[in-house]
Tab-separated table of C-alpha atoms in Angstrom:
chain	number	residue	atom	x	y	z
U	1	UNK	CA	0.000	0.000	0.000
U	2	UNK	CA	1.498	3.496	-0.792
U	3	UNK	CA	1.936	5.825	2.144
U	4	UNK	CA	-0.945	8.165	0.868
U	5	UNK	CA	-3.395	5.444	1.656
U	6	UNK	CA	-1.858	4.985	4.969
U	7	UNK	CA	-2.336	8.627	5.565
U	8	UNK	CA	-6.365	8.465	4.654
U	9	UNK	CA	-6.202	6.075	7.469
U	10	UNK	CA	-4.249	7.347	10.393
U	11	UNK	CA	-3.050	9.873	12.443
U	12	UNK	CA	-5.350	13.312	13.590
U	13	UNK	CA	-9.049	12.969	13.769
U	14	UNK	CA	-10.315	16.014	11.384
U	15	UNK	CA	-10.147	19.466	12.784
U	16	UNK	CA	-14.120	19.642	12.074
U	17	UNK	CA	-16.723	18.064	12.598
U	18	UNK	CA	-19.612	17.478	9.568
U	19	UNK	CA	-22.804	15.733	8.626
U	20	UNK	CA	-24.637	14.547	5.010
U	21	UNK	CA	-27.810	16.261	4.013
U	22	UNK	CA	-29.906	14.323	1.556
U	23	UNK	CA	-31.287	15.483	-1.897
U	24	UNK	CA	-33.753	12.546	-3.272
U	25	UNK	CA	-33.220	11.778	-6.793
U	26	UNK	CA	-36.417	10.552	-8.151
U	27	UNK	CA	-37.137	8.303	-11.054
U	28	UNK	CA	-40.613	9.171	-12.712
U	29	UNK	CA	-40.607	6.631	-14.698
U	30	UNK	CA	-41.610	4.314	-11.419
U	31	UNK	CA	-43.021	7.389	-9.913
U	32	UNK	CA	-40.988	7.258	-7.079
U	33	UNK	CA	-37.420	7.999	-5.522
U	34	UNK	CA	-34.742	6.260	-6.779
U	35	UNK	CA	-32.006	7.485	-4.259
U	36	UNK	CA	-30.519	10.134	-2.367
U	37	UNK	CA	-27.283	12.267	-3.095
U	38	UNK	CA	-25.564	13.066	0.227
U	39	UNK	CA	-24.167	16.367	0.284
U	40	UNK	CA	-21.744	17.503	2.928
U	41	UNK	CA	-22.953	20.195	5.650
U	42	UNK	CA	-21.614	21.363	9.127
U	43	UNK	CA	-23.057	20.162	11.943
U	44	UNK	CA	-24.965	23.381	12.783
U	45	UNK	CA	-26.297	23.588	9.410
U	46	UNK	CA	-23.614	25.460	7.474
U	47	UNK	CA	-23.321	25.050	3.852
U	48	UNK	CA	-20.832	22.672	2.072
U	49	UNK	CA	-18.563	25.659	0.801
U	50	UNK	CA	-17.564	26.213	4.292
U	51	UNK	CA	-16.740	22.952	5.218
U	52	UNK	CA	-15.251	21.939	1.951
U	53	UNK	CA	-12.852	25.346	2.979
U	54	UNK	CA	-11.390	23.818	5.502
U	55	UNK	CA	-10.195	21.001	3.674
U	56	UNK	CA	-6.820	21.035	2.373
U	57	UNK	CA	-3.510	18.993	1.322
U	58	UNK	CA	-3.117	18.061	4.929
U	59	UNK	CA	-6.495	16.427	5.404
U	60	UNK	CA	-7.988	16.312	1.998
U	61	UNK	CA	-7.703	11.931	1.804
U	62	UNK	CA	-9.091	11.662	5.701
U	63	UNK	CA	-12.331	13.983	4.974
U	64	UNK	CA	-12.838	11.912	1.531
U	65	UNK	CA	-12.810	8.975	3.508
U	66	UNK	CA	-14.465	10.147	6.310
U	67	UNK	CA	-17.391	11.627	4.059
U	68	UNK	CA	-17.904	8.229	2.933
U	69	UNK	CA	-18.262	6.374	5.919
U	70	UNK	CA	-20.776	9.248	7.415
U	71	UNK	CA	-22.819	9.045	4.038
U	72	UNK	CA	-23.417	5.307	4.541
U	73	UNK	CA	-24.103	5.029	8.308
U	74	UNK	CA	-26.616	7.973	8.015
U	75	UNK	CA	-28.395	6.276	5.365
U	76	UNK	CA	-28.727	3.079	6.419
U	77	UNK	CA	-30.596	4.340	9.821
U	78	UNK	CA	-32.708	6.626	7.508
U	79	UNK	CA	-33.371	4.393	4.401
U	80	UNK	CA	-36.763	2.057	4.378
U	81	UNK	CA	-36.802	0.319	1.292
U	82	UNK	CA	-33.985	-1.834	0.466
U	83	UNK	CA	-33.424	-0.837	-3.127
U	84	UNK	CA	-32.749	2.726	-2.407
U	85	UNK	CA	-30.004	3.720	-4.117
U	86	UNK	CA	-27.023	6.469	-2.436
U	87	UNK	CA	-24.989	8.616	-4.137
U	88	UNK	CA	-21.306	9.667	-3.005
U	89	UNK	CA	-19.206	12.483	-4.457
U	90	UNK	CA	-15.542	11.770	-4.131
U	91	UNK	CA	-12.264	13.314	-4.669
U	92	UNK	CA	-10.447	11.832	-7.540
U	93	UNK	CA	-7.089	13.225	-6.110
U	94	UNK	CA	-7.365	11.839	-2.278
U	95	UNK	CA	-7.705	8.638	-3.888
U	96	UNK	CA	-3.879	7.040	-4.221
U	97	UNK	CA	-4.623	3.318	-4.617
U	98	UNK	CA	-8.477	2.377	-5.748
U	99	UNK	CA	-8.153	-1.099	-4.583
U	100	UNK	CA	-6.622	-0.057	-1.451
U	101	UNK	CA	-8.671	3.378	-0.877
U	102	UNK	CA	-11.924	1.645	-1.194
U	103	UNK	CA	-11.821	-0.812	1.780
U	104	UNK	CA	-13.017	1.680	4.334
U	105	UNK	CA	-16.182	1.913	2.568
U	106	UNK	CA	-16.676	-1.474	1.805
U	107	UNK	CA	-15.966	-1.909	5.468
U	108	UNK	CA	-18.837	0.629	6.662
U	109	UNK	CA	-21.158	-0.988	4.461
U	110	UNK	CA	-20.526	-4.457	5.434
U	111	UNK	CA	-20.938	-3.431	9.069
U	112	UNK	CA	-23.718	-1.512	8.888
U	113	UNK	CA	-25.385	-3.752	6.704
U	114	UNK	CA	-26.264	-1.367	3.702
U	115	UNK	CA	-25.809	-3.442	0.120
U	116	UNK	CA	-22.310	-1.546	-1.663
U	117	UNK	CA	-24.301	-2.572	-4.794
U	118	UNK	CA	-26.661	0.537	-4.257
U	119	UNK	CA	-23.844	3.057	-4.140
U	120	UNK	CA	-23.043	5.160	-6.995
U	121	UNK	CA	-19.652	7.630	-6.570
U	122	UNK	CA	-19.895	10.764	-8.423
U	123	UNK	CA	-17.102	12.591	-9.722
U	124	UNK	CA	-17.295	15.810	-11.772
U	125	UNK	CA	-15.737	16.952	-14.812
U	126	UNK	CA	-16.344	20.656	-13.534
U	127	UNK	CA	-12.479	20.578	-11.900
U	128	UNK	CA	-9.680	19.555	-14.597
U	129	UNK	CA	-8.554	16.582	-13.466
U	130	UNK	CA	-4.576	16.094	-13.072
U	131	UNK	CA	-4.134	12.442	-13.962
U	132	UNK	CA	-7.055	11.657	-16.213
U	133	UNK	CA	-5.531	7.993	-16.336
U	134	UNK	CA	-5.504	7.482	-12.775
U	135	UNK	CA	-9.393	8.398	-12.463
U	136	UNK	CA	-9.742	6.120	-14.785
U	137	UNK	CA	-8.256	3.268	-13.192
U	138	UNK	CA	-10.821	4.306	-10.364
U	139	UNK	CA	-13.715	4.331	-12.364
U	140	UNK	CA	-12.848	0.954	-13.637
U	141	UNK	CA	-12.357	-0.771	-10.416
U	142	UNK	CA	-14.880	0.832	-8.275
U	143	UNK	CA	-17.132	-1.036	-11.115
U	144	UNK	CA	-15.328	-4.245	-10.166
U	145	UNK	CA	-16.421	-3.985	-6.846
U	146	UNK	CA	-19.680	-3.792	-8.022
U	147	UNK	CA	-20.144	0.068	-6.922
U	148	UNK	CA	-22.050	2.384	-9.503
U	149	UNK	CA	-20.284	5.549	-11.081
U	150	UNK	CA	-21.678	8.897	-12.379
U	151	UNK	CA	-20.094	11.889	-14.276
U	152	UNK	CA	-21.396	14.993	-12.556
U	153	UNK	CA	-21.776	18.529	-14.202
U	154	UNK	CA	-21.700	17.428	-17.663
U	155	UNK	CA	-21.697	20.396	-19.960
U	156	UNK	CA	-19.799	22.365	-17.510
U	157	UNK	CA	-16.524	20.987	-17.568
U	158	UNK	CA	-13.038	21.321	-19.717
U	159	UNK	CA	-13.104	17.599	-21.559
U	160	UNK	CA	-17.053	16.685	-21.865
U	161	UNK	CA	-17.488	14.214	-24.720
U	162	UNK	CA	-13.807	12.959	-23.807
U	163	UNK	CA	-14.458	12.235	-20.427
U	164	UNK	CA	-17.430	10.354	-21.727
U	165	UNK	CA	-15.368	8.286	-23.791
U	166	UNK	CA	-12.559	7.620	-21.581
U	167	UNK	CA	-14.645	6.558	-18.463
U	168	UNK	CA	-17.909	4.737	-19.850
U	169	UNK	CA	-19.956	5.665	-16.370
U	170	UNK	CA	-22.894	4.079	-15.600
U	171	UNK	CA	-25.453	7.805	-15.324
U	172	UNK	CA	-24.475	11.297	-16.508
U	173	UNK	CA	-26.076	14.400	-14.356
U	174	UNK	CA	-26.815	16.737	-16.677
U	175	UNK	CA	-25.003	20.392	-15.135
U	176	UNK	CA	-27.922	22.781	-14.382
U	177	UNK	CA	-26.701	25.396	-16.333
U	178	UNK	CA	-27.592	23.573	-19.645
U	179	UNK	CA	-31.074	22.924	-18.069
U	180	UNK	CA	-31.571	26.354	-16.689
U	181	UNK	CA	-34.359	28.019	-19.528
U	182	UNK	CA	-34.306	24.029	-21.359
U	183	UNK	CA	-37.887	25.218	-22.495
U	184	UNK	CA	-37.512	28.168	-24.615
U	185	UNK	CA	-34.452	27.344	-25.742
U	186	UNK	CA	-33.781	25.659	-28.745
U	187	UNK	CA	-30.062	25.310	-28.704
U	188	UNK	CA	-30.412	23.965	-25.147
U	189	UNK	CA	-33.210	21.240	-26.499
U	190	UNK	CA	-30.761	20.261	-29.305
U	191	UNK	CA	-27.873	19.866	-27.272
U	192	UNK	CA	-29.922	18.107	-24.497
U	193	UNK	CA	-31.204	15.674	-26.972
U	194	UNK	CA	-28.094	14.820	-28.495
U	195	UNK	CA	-26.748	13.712	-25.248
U	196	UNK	CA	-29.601	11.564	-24.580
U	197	UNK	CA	-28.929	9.718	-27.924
U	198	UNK	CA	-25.242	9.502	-27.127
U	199	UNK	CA	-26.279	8.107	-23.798
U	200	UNK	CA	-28.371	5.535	-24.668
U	201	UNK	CA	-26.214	3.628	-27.563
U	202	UNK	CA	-23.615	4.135	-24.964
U	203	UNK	CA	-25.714	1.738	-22.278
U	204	UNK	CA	-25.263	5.199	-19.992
U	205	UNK	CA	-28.447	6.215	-17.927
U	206	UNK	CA	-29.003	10.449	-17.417
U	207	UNK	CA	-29.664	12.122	-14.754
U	208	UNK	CA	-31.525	15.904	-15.308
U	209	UNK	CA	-30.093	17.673	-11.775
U	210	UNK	CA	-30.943	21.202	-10.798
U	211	UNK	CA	-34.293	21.151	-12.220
U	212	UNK	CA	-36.606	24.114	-10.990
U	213	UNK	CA	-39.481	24.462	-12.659
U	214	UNK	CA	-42.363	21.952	-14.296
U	215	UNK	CA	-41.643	23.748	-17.842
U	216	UNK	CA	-37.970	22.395	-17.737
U	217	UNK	CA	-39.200	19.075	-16.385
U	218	UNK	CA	-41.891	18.911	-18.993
U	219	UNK	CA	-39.226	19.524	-21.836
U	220	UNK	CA	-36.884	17.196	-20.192
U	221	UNK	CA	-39.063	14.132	-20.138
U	222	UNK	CA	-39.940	14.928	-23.696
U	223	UNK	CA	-36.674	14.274	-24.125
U	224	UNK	CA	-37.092	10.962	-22.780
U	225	UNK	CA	-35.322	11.449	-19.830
U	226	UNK	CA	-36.736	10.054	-16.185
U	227	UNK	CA	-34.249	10.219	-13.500
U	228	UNK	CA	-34.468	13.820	-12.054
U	229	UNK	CA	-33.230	15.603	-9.088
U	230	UNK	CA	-33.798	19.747	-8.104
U	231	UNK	CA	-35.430	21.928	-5.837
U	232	UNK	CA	-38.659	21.865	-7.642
U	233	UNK	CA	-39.194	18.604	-5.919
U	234	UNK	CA	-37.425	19.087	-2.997
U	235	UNK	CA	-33.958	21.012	-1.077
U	236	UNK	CA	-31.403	19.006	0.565
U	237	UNK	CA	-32.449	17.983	4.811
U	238	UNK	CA	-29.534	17.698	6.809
U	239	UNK	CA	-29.214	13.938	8.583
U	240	UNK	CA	-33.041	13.840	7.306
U	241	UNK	CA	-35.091	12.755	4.277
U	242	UNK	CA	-37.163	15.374	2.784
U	243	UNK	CA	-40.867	14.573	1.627
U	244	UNK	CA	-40.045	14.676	-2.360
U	245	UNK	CA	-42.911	16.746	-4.741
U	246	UNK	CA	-44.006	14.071	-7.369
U	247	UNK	CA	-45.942	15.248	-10.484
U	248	UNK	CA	-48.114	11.872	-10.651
U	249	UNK	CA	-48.988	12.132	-6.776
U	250	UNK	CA	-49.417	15.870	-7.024
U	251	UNK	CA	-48.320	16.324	-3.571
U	252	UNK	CA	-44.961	15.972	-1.246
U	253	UNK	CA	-44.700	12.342	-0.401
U	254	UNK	CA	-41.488	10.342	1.045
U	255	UNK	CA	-40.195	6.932	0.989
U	256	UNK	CA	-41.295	6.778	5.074
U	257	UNK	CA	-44.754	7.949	4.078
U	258	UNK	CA	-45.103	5.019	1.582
U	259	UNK	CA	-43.682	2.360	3.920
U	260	UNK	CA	-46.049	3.322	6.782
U	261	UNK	CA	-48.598	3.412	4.372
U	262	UNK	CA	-47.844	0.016	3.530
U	263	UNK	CA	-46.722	0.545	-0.013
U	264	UNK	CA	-43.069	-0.539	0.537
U	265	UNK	CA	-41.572	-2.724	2.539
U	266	UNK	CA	-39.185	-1.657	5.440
U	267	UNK	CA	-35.236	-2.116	5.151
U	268	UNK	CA	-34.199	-4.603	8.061
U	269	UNK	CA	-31.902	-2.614	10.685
């Protein structure tokens, strides 16, 4: 094992202390939520920028692990059903060694019991990446251990279509900034559509995030896209799940509604 690993490992706790909030990601083609993105807050509520500020070199491959492990313990006392899928973002650079990086992880899930199957990292092509090769290698054997993977911001990034090609993910997340104004714009419905096409001889699922109104939701499933995720159906609740809006139910509804209603069944403890 290289020393870096080692390092993700050992030595000082964190200097801070943090918690996941939730943001459901819901697939309309079922008409319910398919999973949850957990999104790193401070334990008093503050906002991921100021955690994420006080990461740096020192610490950077302890938090990336650490987010991990807090991510999967939180929702596996909070998820009901047990196909529930979570989502991860990771730090290509605090990873040194995938095979070697990836055993805490596989280690939380094991012990608290929450299948690694329905975990999908996410890793964004909005930040260049230094060793395109070595994410890569990531990509590939996160997949071997049977873990999901997602491109994040695409359309926002410096590679785009060569990231694509390079990494084969498993879902793209379309960046909201190609979404924003999706239904008057025609350049934006073009685009949009192309990727969709790309996507799907690819084998790639796509994910429509940042979606805030029904108009761009309406233009996006036209597009025959189903897997959504934005604050028109709900914002992120820290160490929560947030009732989701779903336009078939017409009304805020949760996957702990639905159990106790007795539409789901419950995820053993």
């Amino acid at each position: 094992m290289k020393r870096g690993c080692q390092g993700c490992q050992a030595g000082e706790p964190l200097p801070f202390e943090f918690t996941m909030a939730f943001h459901p990601i819901l697939d309309l083609q079922r008409h319910g939520v398919w999973g949850y993105e957990a999104l790193v807050r401070g334990v008093s509520g503050q906002g991921a920028a100021q955690i994420l500020a006080m990461v740096d070199e020192a610490n950077r491959y302890k938090f990336d692990q650490a987010c991990r492990v807090k991510a999967i313990e939180l929702a596996s006392s909070l998820f009901v059903e047990p196909d529930t899928h979570l989502s991860i973002n990771f730090m290509p650079n605090a990873v040194y060694e995938p095979a070697a990086c990836i055993r805490a992880t596989l280690d939380a899930a094991r012990r608290v019991g929450f299948a690694h199957q329905k975990i999908m990292f996410e890793f964004t092509e909005n930040e260049r990446m230094a060793d395109v090769a070595h994410v890569q290698r990531i990509v590939t054997e996160y997949r071997k251990q049977g873990f999901a993977t997602a491109l994040d911001d695409f359309g926002a990034g410096y590679a785009g279509l060569n990231l694509l090609a390079s990494f084969q993910p498993d879902f793209i997340k379309l960046d909201m900034e190609l979404i924003r104004g999706i239904a008057v714009s025609h350049s934006r419905q073009t685009i949009v559509a192309g990727v969709v096409a790309i996507a799907r001889q690819l084998g790639i699922e796509v994910i429509a995030e940042g979606v805030e109104t029904e108009a761009e939701l309406d233009t996006l499933r036209a597009a025959g896209i189903h897997l959504f995720q934005g604050y028109l159906f709900a914002k992120p609740a820290v160490a929560s799940l947030p009732a989701a809006w779903l336009p078939e139910r017409g009304s805020a509804w949760s996957r702990t509604e639905a159990a106790l209603d007795g539409e789901v069944g419950t995820r053993a403890a």
